[in-house]
Coordinates of C-alpha atoms and ligand atoms in Angstrom, one line a residue:
X1 CA 0.0 0.0 0.0
X2 CA 2.6 2.5 1.1
X3 CA 4.9 1.7 -1.8
X4 CA 2.0 2.3 -4.3
X5 CA 1.3 5.7 -2.8
X6 CA 4.9 6.8 -2.5
X7 CA 6.7 6.2 -5.7
X8 CA 8.3 8.7 -8.1
X9 CA 10.1 6.2 -10.4
X10 CA 10.7 7.7 -13.8
X11 CA 9.7 11.3 -12.7
X12 CA 12.0 14.3 -12.7
X13 CA 12.1 16.9 -9.9
X14 CA 13.6 20.3 -10.3
X15 CA 14.8 21.5 -6.8
X16 CA 16.3 24.8 -6.0
X17 CA 18.5 25.3 -3.0
X18 CA 19.3 21.6 -2.7
X19 CA 23.1 22.0 -2.5
X20 CA 22.6 21.9 1.3
X21 CA 20.0 22.4 4.0
X22 CA 16.3 21.5 3.7
X23 CA 16.6 21.3 -0.1
X24 CA 19.2 18.6 0.3
X25 CA 17.0 16.7 2.7
X26 CA 14.1 17.0 0.2
X27 CA 16.4 15.7 -2.6
X28 CA 17.4 12.7 -0.3
X29 CA 13.7 11.9 0.3
X30 CA 12.8 12.0 -3.4
X31 CA 15.9 9.9 -4.4
X32 CA 14.8 7.3 -1.9
X33 CA 11.6 6.7 -4.0
X34 CA 13.7 6.7 -7.3
X35 CA 12.9 10.2 -8.5
X36 CA 15.5 11.8 -10.9
X37 CA 16.8 15.1 -9.6
X38 CA 17.8 18.4 -11.3
X39 CA 19.3 20.7 -8.7
X40 CA 19.7 24.5 -9.1
X41 CA 21.8 26.3 -6.5
X42 CA 24.1 29.3 -6.4
X43 CA 27.0 27.4 -4.6
X44 CA 29.9 26.4 -6.8
X45 CA 29.9 22.9 -5.3
X46 CA 27.0 21.1 -3.7
X47 CA 27.4 18.9 -0.6
X48 CA 29.1 15.6 -1.5
X49 CA 26.0 13.9 0.0
X50 CA 23.9 15.3 -2.8
X51 CA 26.1 13.8 -5.5
X52 CA 26.3 10.5 -3.6
X53 CA 22.5 10.0 -4.1
X54 CA 23.2 9.3 -7.8
X55 CA 25.0 6.0 -7.3
X56 CA 23.4 5.1 -4.0
X57 CA 19.8 5.1 -5.5
X58 CA 20.8 4.6 -9.2
X59 CA 19.0 7.8 -10.2
X60 CA 19.8 10.5 -12.8
X61 CA 21.1 13.6 -10.9
X62 CA 22.5 16.8 -12.4
X63 CA 23.7 20.0 -10.7
X64 CA 23.2 23.3 -12.5
X65 CA 25.0 26.2 -10.8
X66 CA 22.3 29.0 -11.1
X67 CA 21.4 32.3 -9.5
X68 CA 17.6 31.9 -9.4
X69 CA 17.2 35.7 -9.2
X70 CA 18.4 35.9 -12.8
X71 CA 15.8 35.2 -15.5
X72 CA 18.4 34.4 -18.2
X73 CA 20.2 31.9 -15.9
X74 CA 16.9 30.2 -14.9
X75 CA 15.7 30.0 -18.6
X76 CA 19.0 28.5 -19.6
X77 CA 19.0 26.0 -16.8
X78 CA 15.4 24.8 -17.3
X79 CA 16.0 24.5 -21.1
X80 CA 19.1 22.3 -20.3
X81 CA 17.1 20.2 -17.9
X82 CA 14.4 19.6 -20.5
X83 CA 17.2 18.3 -22.9
X84 CA 19.0 16.3 -20.2
X85 CA 15.9 14.7 -18.5
X86 CA 13.2 15.0 -21.2
X87 CA 10.5 16.0 -18.7
X88 CA 9.7 17.9 -15.6
X89 CA 7.1 16.5 -13.1
X90 CA 7.9 18.2 -9.8
X91 CA 9.3 21.6 -8.8
X92 CA 10.4 22.3 -5.2
X93 CA 11.6 25.9 -4.5
X94 CA 13.7 25.7 -1.4
X95 CA 16.4 28.3 -2.2
X96 CA 16.2 31.2 0.2
X97 CA 18.2 33.8 2.1
X98 CA 17.5 35.6 5.4
X99 CA 19.1 38.6 7.0
X100 CA 18.2 39.7 10.5
X101 CA 17.7 43.5 10.5
X102 CA 15.3 45.7 12.5
X103 CA 12.4 47.0 10.4
X104 CA 13.3 50.6 11.3
X105 CA 16.8 50.3 9.8
X106 CA 16.3 47.6 7.1
X107 CA 18.6 48.4 4.2
X108 CA 17.9 48.6 0.5
X109 CA 20.4 45.8 -0.1
X110 CA 18.4 43.5 2.2
X111 CA 15.0 44.4 0.6
X112 CA 16.4 43.9 -2.9
X113 CA 18.3 40.6 -2.3
X114 CA 15.7 39.0 -0.1
X115 CA 12.8 39.7 -2.5
X116 CA 14.9 38.9 -5.5
X117 CA 15.9 35.4 -4.2
X118 CA 13.0 34.3 -2.1
X119 CA 10.1 35.7 -4.1
X120 CA 11.3 36.6 -7.7
X121 CA 13.7 33.6 -7.9
X122 CA 11.0 31.1 -6.8
X123 CA 8.5 32.8 -9.2
X124 CA 10.9 32.5 -12.2
X125 CA 11.8 28.9 -11.6
X126 CA 8.1 27.9 -11.0
X127 CA 7.1 29.8 -14.1
X128 CA 9.7 28.0 -16.3
X129 CA 8.8 24.6 -14.9
X130 CA 5.1 25.2 -15.2
X131 CA 5.5 26.2 -18.9
X132 CA 7.4 22.9 -19.4
X133 CA 4.7 20.9 -17.7
X134 CA 2.0 22.6 -19.7
X135 CA 3.8 22.0 -23.0
X136 CA 4.1 18.3 -22.1
X137 CA 0.4 18.2 -21.0
X138 CA -0.7 19.6 -24.4
X139 CA 1.5 17.2 -26.3
X140 CA -0.3 14.3 -24.6
X141 CA -3.9 15.6 -24.2
X142 CA -4.1 18.3 -27.0
X143 CA -6.5 21.1 -26.0
X144 CA -8.5 19.0 -23.6
X145 CA -8.2 20.6 -20.2
X146 CA -10.8 18.9 -18.0
X147 CA -10.7 15.9 -15.6
X148 CA -7.2 14.7 -16.5
X149 CA -5.1 12.9 -13.9
X150 CA -2.6 15.1 -12.1
X151 CA 0.6 15.5 -14.1
X152 CA 2.7 17.9 -12.2
X153 CA 3.2 19.5 -8.8
X154 CA 4.9 22.8 -7.7
X155 CA 5.9 23.4 -4.1
X156 CA 7.1 26.7 -2.6
X157 CA 8.9 26.7 0.8
X158 CA 7.3 29.5 2.9
X159 CA 7.9 29.7 6.7
X160 CA 6.4 29.7 10.2
X161 CA 7.4 33.3 10.2
X162 CA 4.3 34.1 8.1
X163 CA 2.1 32.7 11.0
X164 CA 3.9 34.0 14.1
X165 CA 6.7 36.5 14.9
X166 CA 9.5 35.3 17.2
X167 CA 10.7 37.8 19.7
X168 CA 14.4 36.8 19.0
X169 CA 14.3 37.6 15.2
X170 CA 13.8 40.8 13.4
X171 CA 13.0 39.6 9.9
X172 CA 10.2 41.6 8.5
X173 CA 11.7 41.7 5.0
X174 CA 12.2 37.9 5.0
X175 CA 8.7 37.3 6.4
X176 CA 7.1 39.5 3.7
X177 CA 9.0 37.6 1.0
X178 CA 7.6 34.3 2.3
X179 CA 4.1 35.8 2.5
X180 CA 4.5 36.8 -1.1
X181 CA 5.3 33.2 -2.1
X182 CA 2.2 32.0 -0.2
X183 CA 0.3 34.6 -2.1
X184 CA 1.2 32.8 -5.4
X185 CA -0.3 29.5 -4.3
X186 CA -4.0 30.0 -4.7
X187 CA -4.0 31.9 -8.0
X188 CA -1.4 29.5 -9.5
X189 CA -3.4 26.4 -8.3
X190 CA -6.5 27.9 -10.0
X191 CA -4.7 28.8 -13.3
X192 CA -2.7 25.5 -13.6
X193 CA -5.4 23.0 -12.5
X194 CA -6.8 22.7 -16.0
X195 CA -3.4 21.2 -17.0
X196 CA -3.4 18.8 -14.1
X197 CA -0.8 20.7 -12.0
X198 CA -1.1 21.0 -8.2
X199 CA 0.4 24.0 -6.4
X200 CA 1.1 24.2 -2.6
X201 CA 3.5 25.6 -0.1
X202 CA 5.2 24.1 2.9
X203 CA 5.9 26.3 5.9
X204 CA 8.5 24.7 8.1
X205 CA 9.0 25.7 11.7
X206 CA 12.4 26.2 13.3
X207 CA 14.8 23.6 11.7
X208 CA 18.5 23.0 12.3
X209 CA 20.2 23.7 9.0
X210 CA 23.2 25.8 7.8
X211 CA 20.9 28.8 7.6
X212 CA 20.0 28.3 11.2
X213 CA 23.6 27.7 12.2
X214 CA 24.5 31.0 10.5
X215 CA 21.8 32.8 12.5
X216 CA 23.0 31.1 15.7
X217 CA 26.5 32.5 15.2
X218 CA 25.1 36.0 15.1
X219 CA 22.7 35.4 18.0
X220 CA 23.9 32.6 20.3
X221 CA 20.6 32.5 22.3
X222 CA 18.5 31.9 19.2
X223 CA 18.2 28.1 19.3
X224 CA 17.6 28.1 23.0
X225 CA 14.7 30.4 22.5
X226 CA 13.3 28.4 19.5
X227 CA 13.5 25.2 21.6
X228 CA 11.3 26.9 24.3
X229 CA 8.8 27.9 21.6
X230 CA 7.9 24.4 20.3
X231 CA 5.6 22.0 22.2
X232 CA 8.4 19.4 22.3
X233 CA 11.1 21.6 23.8
X234 CA 13.5 21.1 20.9
X235 CA 14.3 22.5 17.4
X236 CA 13.2 20.4 14.4
X237 CA 15.6 18.3 12.4
X238 CA 15.5 18.4 8.6
X239 CA 14.7 14.6 8.4
X240 CA 11.4 15.4 10.0
X241 CA 10.2 17.0 6.8
X242 CA 10.9 14.0 4.6
X243 CA 7.5 12.5 5.0
X244 CA 5.8 15.8 4.4
X245 CA 7.6 16.5 1.1
X246 CA 7.0 13.0 -0.1
X247 CA 3.3 13.4 0.6
X248 CA 3.2 16.7 -1.3
X249 CA 5.1 15.3 -4.3
X250 CA 3.3 12.0 -4.7
X251 CA 0.1 12.3 -6.7
X252 CA -1.3 9.1 -5.4
X253 CA -0.9 10.3 -1.8
X254 CA -1.9 14.0 -2.3
X255 CA -3.7 14.2 -5.6
X256 CA -6.6 16.0 -4.1
X257 CA -4.4 18.5 -2.2
X258 CA -3.8 21.9 -4.0
X259 CA -3.9 25.6 -3.3
X260 CA -2.9 25.1 0.4
X261 CA -0.1 26.0 2.8
X262 CA 1.0 23.1 5.0
X263 CA 2.5 24.3 8.3
X264 CA 4.9 21.8 10.1
X265 CA 6.3 23.5 13.1
X266 CA 6.4 21.2 16.2
X267 CA 3.4 23.1 17.5
X268 CA 5.3 26.3 17.9
X269 CA 2.4 28.4 16.5
X270 CA -0.3 26.7 18.5
X271 CA 0.2 28.1 22.0
X272 CA 1.2 31.2 24.0
X273 CA 4.5 29.7 25.1
X274 CA 5.9 30.3 28.6
X275 CA 8.8 32.4 27.1
X276 CA 6.2 35.1 26.3
X277 CA 4.8 35.3 29.8
X278 CA 5.9 38.3 31.8
X279 CA 7.5 37.3 35.1
X280 CA 6.4 39.2 38.2
Ligands
LIG1 N1 15.9 26.5 8.6 C1 14.7 26.9 9.0 O1 14.5 26.9 10.2 C2 13.7 27.4 8.1 C3 12.4 27.6 8.6 C4 11.4 28.0 7.7 C5 11.7 28.2 6.3 N2 12.9 27.9 5.9 C6 13.1 28.1 4.4 O2 13.6 26.8 3.9 C7 14.4 27.1 2.8 C8 15.7 26.3 3.0 O3 16.3 26.9 4.2 P1 17.7 26.3 4.8 O4 17.5 26.5 6.3 O5 17.9 24.9 4.3 O6 18.7 27.3 4.3 P2 20.2 27.1 3.7 O7 20.9 28.4 3.8 O8 20.9 26.0 4.5 O9 20.0 26.6 2.2 C9 19.5 27.5 1.3 C10 20.1 27.2 -0.1 O10 19.6 28.2 -1.0 C11 20.7 28.5 -1.9 N3 20.6 29.8 -2.5 C12 20.6 31.0 -1.8 N4 20.5 32.0 -2.7 C13 20.4 31.4 -4.0 C14 20.2 31.9 -5.3 N5 20.2 33.3 -5.5 N6 20.1 31.0 -6.3 C15 20.2 29.7 -6.1 N7 20.3 29.2 -4.8 C16 20.4 30.0 -3.8 C17 21.9 28.4 -1.0 O11 23.1 28.3 -1.7 C18 21.6 27.2 -0.1 O12 22.1 26.0 -0.7 C19 14.6 28.6 2.7 O13 13.7 29.1 1.7 C20 14.2 29.1 4.1 O14 13.7 30.4 4.0 C21 13.9 27.5 6.7

């Protein structure tokens, strides 16, 4: 039963930001169910554990060094992926940046880069992948656009920050960029449903990744505070999102799920945690 629901054999996923962090974890999850992987990231070299997935699972995996904020680079990468893989079935947009700056003194540089990567970059990659999926759909189904089985899925990575502000972070610019991504989900789901494409976002809670380690170096108390804010008293591990991403990607498991944001946060947004109570 589970193997029927969760298989991606013969499918191709385009992942951004999978050279490390949550994107790498998503790549690992997809590889475990035999999905072929095309990875876009700005780093010159991905983690060796990304490249190791190729032989370990016997999948096709290619790495395309790309700045997703650049339309020409995204267009070139997705055209190359179509040639290299022949099809695009899944797009996961995990590339992201965050800079902690008070709202009152947020710099132009932060506004421009954060929106360029988190919002515009995800938009550009999703647009290129959606066009590829629609072209393939039309080649199979002609102009028929009703009641066809699901043929593609697009997933944006948003954030718990769009649900609840943490007192130890000043990330209004980042939060707005993630809210903008969530704003794409419903209109895209509506526009792309006739081509059998589902569109959702995943909002992780506080997860221990390189991004989090970087923040922790700037603010040593950060992880301590986040641990207090979840119901389990600890920060999340990237592996704890593997099941969620497989659910979202596998049509047989989530074929009726589209136009939604899925929040997975260890309960951090469900309570008024003790750290917020004023001591007398
Ligand atoms: N870690 C968390 O607690 C957390 C919580 C909620 C949401 N998120 C989101 O999850 C996603 C992954 O976060 P992470 O913690 O793994 O971060 P990370 O910094 O470890 O990984 C992000 C990846 O994006 C890549 N990237 C950055 N700019 C790029 C660009 N212009 N073009 C292509 N690639 C680029 C980086 O090189 C890196 O590989 C991000 O969108 C982040 O906002 C993270």
